[in-house]
Short mmCIF file of C-alpha atoms in Angstrom, two decimals:
data_model
loop_
_atom_site.label_atom_id
_atom_site.label_comp_id
_atom_site.label_asym_id
_atom_site.label_seq_id
_atom_site.Cartn_x
_atom_site.Cartn_y
_atom_site.Cartn_z
CA UNK A 1 20.26 -123.70 109.05
CA UNK A 2 19.64 -120.26 107.63
CA UNK A 3 17.72 -120.18 104.32
CA UNK A 4 19.44 -118.36 101.44
CA UNK A 5 17.90 -115.13 100.32
CA UNK A 6 17.03 -115.08 96.55
CA UNK A 7 15.70 -111.53 96.18
CA UNK A 8 13.04 -108.97 97.08
CA UNK A 9 10.52 -106.80 95.32
CA UNK A 10 10.04 -103.53 97.15
CA UNK A 11 6.82 -101.55 96.78
CA UNK A 12 7.42 -97.85 95.92
CA UNK A 13 6.91 -95.49 98.80
CA UNK A 14 6.52 -91.76 99.14
CA UNK A 15 7.03 -89.28 102.03
CA UNK A 16 3.27 -89.15 102.49
CA UNK A 17 2.63 -92.80 102.24
CA UNK A 18 1.15 -94.13 105.48
CA UNK A 19 1.91 -97.70 106.60
CA UNK A 20 -1.80 -98.38 107.19
CA UNK A 21 -3.31 -99.80 104.05
CA UNK A 22 -0.02 -101.21 102.65
CA UNK A 23 -0.57 -104.70 104.04
CA UNK A 24 0.32 -107.50 101.58
CA UNK A 25 -2.35 -110.04 102.23
CA UNK A 26 -1.68 -112.28 99.28
CA UNK A 27 0.93 -113.45 96.80
CA UNK A 28 0.47 -115.95 93.93
CA UNK A 29 2.37 -117.74 91.14
CA UNK A 30 0.83 -118.63 87.80
CA UNK A 31 0.28 -122.38 87.24
CA UNK A 32 2.87 -122.43 84.39
CA UNK A 33 5.30 -120.27 86.41
CA UNK A 34 5.17 -117.44 83.90
CA UNK A 35 3.94 -114.68 86.21
CA UNK A 36 4.01 -113.67 89.82
CA UNK A 37 1.39 -111.36 91.41
CA UNK A 38 1.18 -109.66 94.81
CA UNK A 39 -0.91 -106.99 96.52
CA UNK A 40 1.15 -103.83 97.17
CA UNK A 41 -1.57 -102.35 99.34
CA UNK A 42 -3.77 -99.31 98.64
CA UNK A 43 -5.91 -101.25 96.10
CA UNK A 44 -2.86 -102.09 93.86
CA UNK A 45 -1.87 -105.48 92.50
CA UNK A 46 1.44 -105.93 90.65
CA UNK A 47 1.88 -108.51 87.87
CA UNK A 48 5.44 -109.30 86.80
CA UNK A 49 7.05 -111.91 84.51
CA UNK A 50 8.60 -114.37 86.99
CA UNK A 51 11.60 -115.50 84.91
CA UNK A 52 12.53 -111.82 84.43
CA UNK A 53 12.43 -111.37 88.18
CA UNK A 54 14.89 -114.20 88.65
CA UNK A 55 17.17 -112.80 85.94
CA UNK A 56 17.19 -109.40 87.64
CA UNK A 57 18.02 -110.97 90.99
CA UNK A 58 21.03 -112.71 89.34
CA UNK A 59 22.18 -109.55 87.54
CA UNK A 60 21.61 -106.98 90.25
CA UNK A 61 21.85 -108.93 93.48
CA UNK A 62 19.05 -109.77 95.84
CA UNK A 63 17.47 -106.29 96.05
CA UNK A 64 15.19 -105.20 93.30
CA UNK A 65 12.64 -102.46 93.19
CA UNK A 66 9.47 -103.65 91.56
CA UNK A 67 9.24 -100.80 89.02
CA UNK A 68 12.67 -101.72 87.55
CA UNK A 69 11.44 -104.79 85.73
CA UNK A 70 11.14 -103.76 82.08
CA UNK A 71 12.22 -106.68 79.93
CA UNK A 72 9.32 -108.61 78.39
CA UNK A 73 8.81 -112.31 77.73
CA UNK A 74 7.31 -113.85 74.54
CA UNK A 75 3.82 -115.33 74.57
CA UNK A 76 1.20 -116.49 72.07
CA UNK A 77 -1.58 -113.95 71.73
CA UNK A 78 -4.98 -115.72 71.88
CA UNK A 79 -6.75 -113.15 69.76
CA UNK A 80 -4.50 -112.50 66.79
CA UNK A 81 -2.46 -115.72 66.91
CA UNK A 82 0.77 -113.61 66.63
CA UNK A 83 3.54 -113.70 69.16
CA UNK A 84 3.62 -110.67 71.40
CA UNK A 85 5.65 -109.86 74.44
CA UNK A 86 3.86 -109.67 77.83
CA UNK A 87 5.11 -107.19 80.41
CA UNK A 88 4.39 -106.17 83.92
CA UNK A 89 1.04 -104.64 84.81
CA UNK A 90 -0.06 -102.39 87.63
CA UNK A 91 -3.73 -103.04 88.40
CA UNK A 92 -5.97 -100.75 90.45
CA UNK A 93 -8.67 -103.00 91.84
CA UNK A 94 -10.68 -100.15 93.41
CA UNK A 95 -10.62 -101.60 96.94
CA UNK A 96 -8.33 -103.41 99.41
CA UNK A 97 -7.14 -106.69 97.88
CA UNK A 98 -7.36 -109.72 100.24
CA UNK A 99 -6.91 -112.70 97.84
CA UNK A 100 -5.37 -113.61 94.47
CA UNK A 101 -5.63 -116.68 92.27
CA UNK A 102 -4.44 -117.57 88.81
CA UNK A 103 -6.46 -119.71 86.49
CA UNK A 104 -5.58 -121.31 83.16
CA UNK A 105 -7.90 -122.77 80.61
CA UNK A 106 -8.12 -126.20 78.88
CA UNK A 107 -10.35 -126.13 75.79
CA UNK A 108 -11.75 -129.64 76.28
CA UNK A 109 -13.20 -128.61 79.68
CA UNK A 110 -16.52 -127.24 78.49
CA UNK A 111 -18.82 -124.89 80.31
CA UNK A 112 -21.90 -126.18 82.11
CA UNK A 113 -23.99 -123.74 80.06
CA UNK A 114 -25.77 -125.20 77.03
CA UNK A 115 -26.04 -122.01 75.04
CA UNK A 116 -22.36 -121.62 74.46
CA UNK A 117 -22.94 -119.42 71.39
CA UNK A 118 -24.07 -116.64 73.70
CA UNK A 119 -20.87 -116.52 75.69
CA UNK A 120 -19.19 -113.19 75.83
CA UNK A 121 -15.74 -114.79 76.34
CA UNK A 122 -14.30 -117.81 74.62
CA UNK A 123 -11.24 -118.73 76.56
CA UNK A 124 -8.56 -120.58 74.60
CA UNK A 125 -5.79 -122.87 75.59
CA UNK A 126 -3.26 -120.10 76.20
CA UNK A 127 -5.69 -118.10 78.34
CA UNK A 128 -4.35 -116.96 81.76
CA UNK A 129 -6.64 -115.12 84.21
CA UNK A 130 -6.06 -113.48 87.58
CA UNK A 131 -8.92 -113.32 90.07
CA UNK A 132 -8.75 -110.62 92.81
CA UNK A 133 -10.92 -110.84 95.98
CA UNK A 134 -11.77 -107.45 97.39
CA UNK A 135 -12.75 -105.84 100.72
CA UNK A 136 -16.18 -104.92 99.43
CA UNK A 137 -17.15 -108.50 98.52
CA UNK A 138 -16.50 -108.18 94.79
CA UNK A 139 -14.30 -110.47 92.68
CA UNK A 140 -12.60 -108.98 89.66
CA UNK A 141 -11.22 -111.11 86.81
CA UNK A 142 -8.31 -109.74 84.78
CA UNK A 143 -6.51 -110.85 81.63
CA UNK A 144 -2.94 -111.45 82.79
CA UNK A 145 -1.41 -110.79 79.33
CA UNK A 146 -3.16 -107.41 78.77
CA UNK A 147 -4.00 -106.27 82.31
CA UNK A 148 -7.65 -105.58 81.23
CA UNK A 149 -10.69 -106.16 83.41
CA UNK A 150 -12.88 -108.96 82.06
CA UNK A 151 -15.49 -109.71 84.71
CA UNK A 152 -16.86 -108.18 87.87
CA UNK A 153 -18.47 -110.86 90.10
CA UNK A 154 -20.87 -109.42 92.66
CA UNK A 155 -22.62 -111.71 95.11
CA UNK A 156 -20.58 -111.84 98.38
CA UNK A 157 -21.70 -109.33 100.99
CA UNK A 158 -18.38 -109.30 103.01
CA UNK A 159 -14.63 -109.52 102.41
CA UNK A 160 -13.54 -112.21 99.89
CA UNK A 161 -10.78 -113.76 102.06
CA UNK A 162 -9.55 -116.53 99.65
CA UNK A 163 -9.86 -117.69 96.08
CA UNK A 164 -8.93 -120.97 94.36
CA UNK A 165 -9.25 -122.31 90.82
CA UNK A 166 -9.94 -125.94 90.10
CA UNK A 167 -6.49 -127.42 88.91
CA UNK A 168 -8.14 -129.26 86.00
CA UNK A 169 -8.32 -126.22 83.69
CA UNK A 170 -12.15 -125.93 83.78
CA UNK A 171 -11.92 -122.30 85.04
CA UNK A 172 -14.16 -123.21 88.00
CA UNK A 173 -13.48 -120.59 90.72
CA UNK A 174 -14.37 -121.01 94.38
CA UNK A 175 -14.38 -117.97 96.70
CA UNK A 176 -14.33 -117.96 100.54
CA UNK A 177 -15.81 -114.98 102.33
CA UNK A 178 -16.47 -113.46 105.71
CA UNK A 179 -20.19 -113.75 104.86
CA UNK A 180 -19.87 -117.40 106.04
CA UNK A 181 -20.29 -118.81 102.55
CA UNK A 182 -18.28 -120.22 99.64
CA UNK A 183 -19.48 -119.60 96.13
CA UNK A 184 -18.66 -121.57 92.92
CA UNK A 185 -18.27 -119.66 89.68
CA UNK A 186 -18.01 -120.87 86.10
CA UNK A 187 -15.78 -118.43 84.28
CA UNK A 188 -16.37 -120.31 80.97
CA UNK A 189 -20.00 -119.35 81.39
CA UNK A 190 -19.06 -115.62 81.66
CA UNK A 191 -18.61 -115.87 85.38
CA UNK A 192 -22.08 -117.09 86.30
CA UNK A 193 -22.42 -118.47 89.80
CA UNK A 194 -23.08 -122.19 89.98
CA UNK A 195 -23.67 -122.87 93.69
CA UNK A 196 -23.58 -121.38 97.20
CA UNK A 197 -21.87 -123.63 99.67
CA UNK A 198 -22.93 -123.21 103.27
CA UNK A 199 -21.99 -125.00 106.48
CA UNK A 200 -19.60 -122.62 108.25
CA UNK A 201 -21.11 -120.76 111.25
CA UNK A 202 -18.44 -118.02 111.16
CA UNK A 203 -16.05 -116.33 108.75
CA UNK A 204 -14.49 -118.56 106.13
CA UNK A 205 -10.76 -117.86 105.77
CA UNK A 206 -9.48 -120.20 103.15
CA UNK A 207 -10.34 -122.88 100.62
CA UNK A 208 -8.32 -125.31 98.42
CA UNK A 209 -8.86 -128.11 95.85
CA UNK A 210 -7.24 -131.49 95.83
CA UNK A 211 -4.88 -132.16 92.94
CA UNK A 212 -7.53 -134.00 90.94
CA UNK A 213 -10.22 -131.32 91.61
CA UNK A 214 -12.54 -133.88 93.28
CA UNK A 215 -12.43 -132.53 96.84
CA UNK A 216 -12.80 -129.00 98.15
CA UNK A 217 -11.73 -128.17 101.62
CA UNK A 218 -12.40 -124.93 103.45
CA UNK A 219 -11.36 -123.58 106.88
CA UNK A 220 -12.99 -120.93 108.99
CA UNK A 221 -13.23 -119.31 112.40
CA UNK A 222 -13.95 -121.44 115.52
CA UNK A 223 -11.47 -124.10 114.29
CA UNK A 224 -13.94 -125.34 111.64
CA UNK A 225 -12.96 -127.42 108.67
CA UNK A 226 -15.48 -128.24 105.91
CA UNK A 227 -14.89 -130.96 103.39
CA UNK A 228 -16.95 -131.31 100.26
CA UNK A 229 -16.69 -134.20 97.80
CA UNK A 230 -17.97 -134.21 94.25
CA UNK A 231 -19.44 -137.30 92.58
CA UNK A 232 -16.92 -137.13 89.66
CA UNK A 233 -13.71 -135.34 88.60
CA UNK A 234 -15.91 -133.18 86.30
CA UNK A 235 -16.98 -130.33 88.58
CA UNK A 236 -19.27 -128.87 85.92
CA UNK A 237 -21.97 -131.48 86.30
CA UNK A 238 -21.45 -132.87 89.76
CA UNK A 239 -23.74 -133.07 92.76
CA UNK A 240 -22.16 -132.56 96.15
CA UNK A 241 -22.33 -135.80 98.15
CA UNK A 242 -20.86 -134.68 101.44
CA UNK A 243 -20.92 -131.46 103.45
CA UNK A 244 -19.18 -132.33 106.70
CA UNK A 245 -18.25 -129.84 109.34
CA UNK A 246 -15.24 -131.04 111.40
CA UNK A 247 -13.59 -129.70 114.49
CA UNK A 248 -9.78 -129.71 114.73
CA UNK A 249 -9.99 -131.35 118.19
CA UNK A 250 -11.86 -134.34 116.66
CA UNK A 251 -10.32 -134.46 113.20
CA UNK A 252 -8.28 -137.56 114.04
CA UNK A 253 -11.47 -139.56 114.25
CA UNK A 254 -11.88 -139.08 110.43
CA UNK A 255 -8.30 -138.69 109.22
CA UNK A 256 -4.86 -139.93 110.14
CA UNK A 257 -2.28 -137.36 111.36
CA UNK A 258 0.97 -137.96 109.63
CA UNK A 259 3.04 -135.38 111.47
CA UNK A 260 2.79 -132.47 113.91
CA UNK A 261 5.18 -129.54 113.56
CA UNK A 262 5.34 -127.31 116.65
CA UNK A 263 6.53 -123.76 116.72
CA UNK A 264 8.82 -124.20 119.69
CA UNK A 265 11.92 -122.73 118.07
CA UNK A 266 12.72 -120.26 119.58
CA UNK A 267 11.30 -121.60 122.87
CA UNK A 268 7.77 -120.40 123.78
CA UNK A 269 7.06 -117.42 125.96
CA UNK A 270 4.22 -117.00 128.56
CA UNK A 271 0.79 -116.86 127.03
CA UNK A 272 -1.44 -113.89 127.73
CA UNK A 273 -5.25 -113.70 127.51
CA UNK A 274 -4.99 -110.62 125.28
CA UNK A 275 -3.75 -112.70 122.39
CA UNK A 276 -0.54 -110.80 121.64
CA UNK A 277 1.69 -113.82 122.15
CA UNK A 278 3.88 -113.42 119.03
CA UNK A 279 3.14 -117.04 118.13
CA UNK A 280 0.25 -116.75 115.71
CA UNK A 281 0.86 -118.78 112.52
CA UNK A 282 -0.15 -116.36 109.71
CA UNK A 283 0.34 -118.58 106.64
CA UNK A 284 1.27 -122.18 105.71
CA UNK A 285 2.21 -123.38 102.23
CA UNK A 286 2.87 -126.92 100.91
CA UNK A 287 5.74 -127.40 98.43
CA UNK A 288 4.90 -129.16 95.18
CA UNK A 289 7.52 -131.84 95.99
CA UNK A 290 5.21 -133.16 98.74
CA UNK A 291 8.05 -133.21 101.27
CA UNK A 292 8.27 -129.71 102.64
CA UNK A 293 5.96 -127.11 104.31
CA UNK A 294 6.70 -123.51 104.96
CA UNK A 295 5.12 -121.56 107.82
CA UNK A 296 5.15 -117.84 108.67
CA UNK A 297 4.48 -116.78 112.29
CA UNK A 298 4.30 -113.55 114.26
CA UNK A 299 7.58 -114.30 116.03
CA UNK A 300 9.38 -112.77 113.01
CA UNK A 301 10.46 -116.13 111.60
CA UNK A 302 9.86 -118.14 108.39
CA UNK A 303 10.34 -121.86 108.83
CA UNK A 304 10.83 -124.70 106.41
CA UNK A 305 9.72 -128.10 107.63
CA UNK A 306 9.98 -131.70 106.33
CA UNK A 307 6.75 -133.52 106.77
CA UNK A 308 8.54 -136.35 108.58
CA UNK A 309 10.52 -134.24 111.03
CA UNK A 310 9.44 -132.37 114.21
CA UNK A 311 11.81 -129.43 113.92
CA UNK A 312 12.38 -126.99 111.05
CA UNK A 313 15.24 -127.73 108.59
CA UNK A 314 15.74 -124.11 107.73
CA UNK A 315 14.67 -120.71 109.08
CA UNK A 316 14.75 -117.14 107.89
CA UNK A 317 13.90 -113.75 109.51
CA UNK A 318 10.83 -111.74 108.48
CA UNK A 319 9.07 -108.90 110.33
CA UNK A 320 5.32 -108.51 110.00
CA UNK A 321 4.90 -111.29 107.49
CA UNK A 322 1.34 -111.96 106.37
CA UNK A 323 1.34 -114.55 103.54
CA UNK A 324 3.59 -117.08 101.80
CA UNK A 325 3.53 -119.46 98.85
CA UNK A 326 5.92 -121.72 96.99
CA UNK A 327 6.80 -121.07 93.31
CA UNK A 328 5.33 -123.45 90.77
CA UNK A 329 8.57 -125.53 90.62
CA UNK A 330 8.96 -125.39 94.38
CA UNK A 331 12.45 -123.88 94.27
CA UNK A 332 11.50 -120.48 95.83
CA UNK A 333 9.29 -119.37 98.65
CA UNK A 334 7.62 -115.87 98.37
CA UNK A 335 6.49 -114.02 101.45
CA UNK A 336 4.53 -110.80 101.66
CA UNK A 337 5.07 -107.98 104.15
CA UNK A 338 3.88 -104.34 104.10
CA UNK A 339 3.47 -104.18 100.37
CA UNK A 340 6.81 -105.82 99.50
CA UNK A 341 7.81 -109.40 98.77
CA UNK A 342 10.82 -111.42 99.90
CA UNK A 343 12.12 -114.60 98.33
CA UNK A 344 14.12 -117.49 99.77
CA UNK A 345 15.61 -120.62 98.25
CA UNK A 346 13.77 -123.66 99.56
CA UNK A 347 15.39 -126.87 100.93
CA UNK A 348 16.19 -129.30 98.12
CA UNK A 349 16.21 -133.08 98.50
CA UNK A 350 16.17 -135.97 96.13
CA UNK A 351 12.86 -137.65 96.50
CA UNK A 352 12.72 -141.44 96.97
CA UNK A 353 11.18 -143.65 94.32
CA UNK A 354 8.48 -144.56 96.78
CA UNK A 355 7.53 -140.92 97.43
CA UNK A 356 7.47 -140.08 93.69
CA UNK A 357 5.17 -143.14 93.01
CA UNK A 358 2.85 -142.19 95.92
CA UNK A 359 2.56 -138.55 94.70
CA UNK A 360 1.83 -139.67 91.10
CA UNK A 361 -0.86 -142.12 91.94
CA UNK A 362 -2.64 -139.78 94.42
CA UNK A 363 -3.17 -137.35 91.56
CA UNK A 364 -5.44 -139.92 89.81
CA UNK A 365 -7.08 -141.89 92.64
CA UNK A 366 -7.52 -141.79 96.44
CA UNK A 367 -5.88 -144.26 98.79
CA UNK A 368 -9.10 -146.24 99.19
CA UNK A 369 -9.23 -147.07 95.47
CA UNK A 370 -5.52 -148.05 95.46
CA UNK A 371 -6.26 -150.63 98.17
CA UNK A 372 -8.96 -152.13 96.00
CA UNK A 373 -6.72 -152.59 92.97
CA UNK A 374 -5.96 -156.26 91.94
CA UNK A 375 -2.22 -155.95 92.78
CA UNK A 376 -0.08 -157.67 95.41
CA UNK A 377 -0.34 -156.48 98.99
CA UNK A 378 3.33 -155.41 99.07
CA UNK A 379 2.73 -153.13 96.04
CA UNK A 380 -0.29 -151.58 97.75
CA UNK A 381 1.77 -150.93 100.86
CA UNK A 382 4.47 -149.37 98.74
CA UNK A 383 1.96 -146.97 97.07
CA UNK A 384 -0.16 -145.94 100.09
CA UNK A 385 0.46 -143.36 102.68
CA UNK A 386 -0.32 -145.09 106.03
CA UNK A 387 0.93 -145.23 109.54
#
């Protein structure tokens, strides 16, 4: 089935604008769904109110030039306590942007620093930050509501390829870089670096937290996966217990494979040693419903998969796609290509009661703890993912 197009945000072009440098390496949605951000290329990041994007798509059809969004949305100003209206922002980051991540603050998640009275920033409950990872190894932190630069984190020596905030609202930021390291930053401590995580022998391409912020997983070159587990859900005072380097060929020894989705649609073509096989998978994103995965490959196709099916349930065409991510509510997939962004409606399905229960309980405890609960074995089987 062909996925339905929702809309597109086109980056402005000029007669002298060259294609080189306009690559859209990253797109991101705010945790509360209020904003959408993407890299337009040439050092520029665009921040737009997401609900206004959807309204413009409905009013004017699927096509929409990014600069046409002018209506603003209400928000609570953290400084004055008065209601203001946020708007879109065009941010010049000073270098090529490789990664984006939104972070929101929860007041009860305190900083690891004892001398909190010396903090330059006191992030409130309505704080929303945008982290940008740059080609020169720097990480710049911006206030989403004002578009102002707050922090400039300088410690990586190579490209910052990926960024991720802990989902618990602690404003703990982890960065993955081509310098073969990950670094942990405490933004509630004015962006001070907490720890350098090593283990990868080559470039680190991506990193992600588990929903309860207790596990950090990173992937790098040479098919390496690194899993780090903290001693508690509070990342501010944890000690890392494990630092295990896994190979994809042996990963089944430590984890169960639930499903394998193969890019065999359209059928494969001969493979050449040069690597230009049009079958590289550029980006993968999990939907928040826990049932669907989207993948973007060099064969000019976007695919939507169900985790329990071998073939895609929907497909869509896209040339030169580089990144994709689901919206916060999982209803839309955004994919970046040459400075512009394209949106598709995602497959919808009513989740079973069993799936909803499993998703809910896995946000508070791992499967091993569920099996140790004093409950009947049939209930344990109902709540656990197992083959």
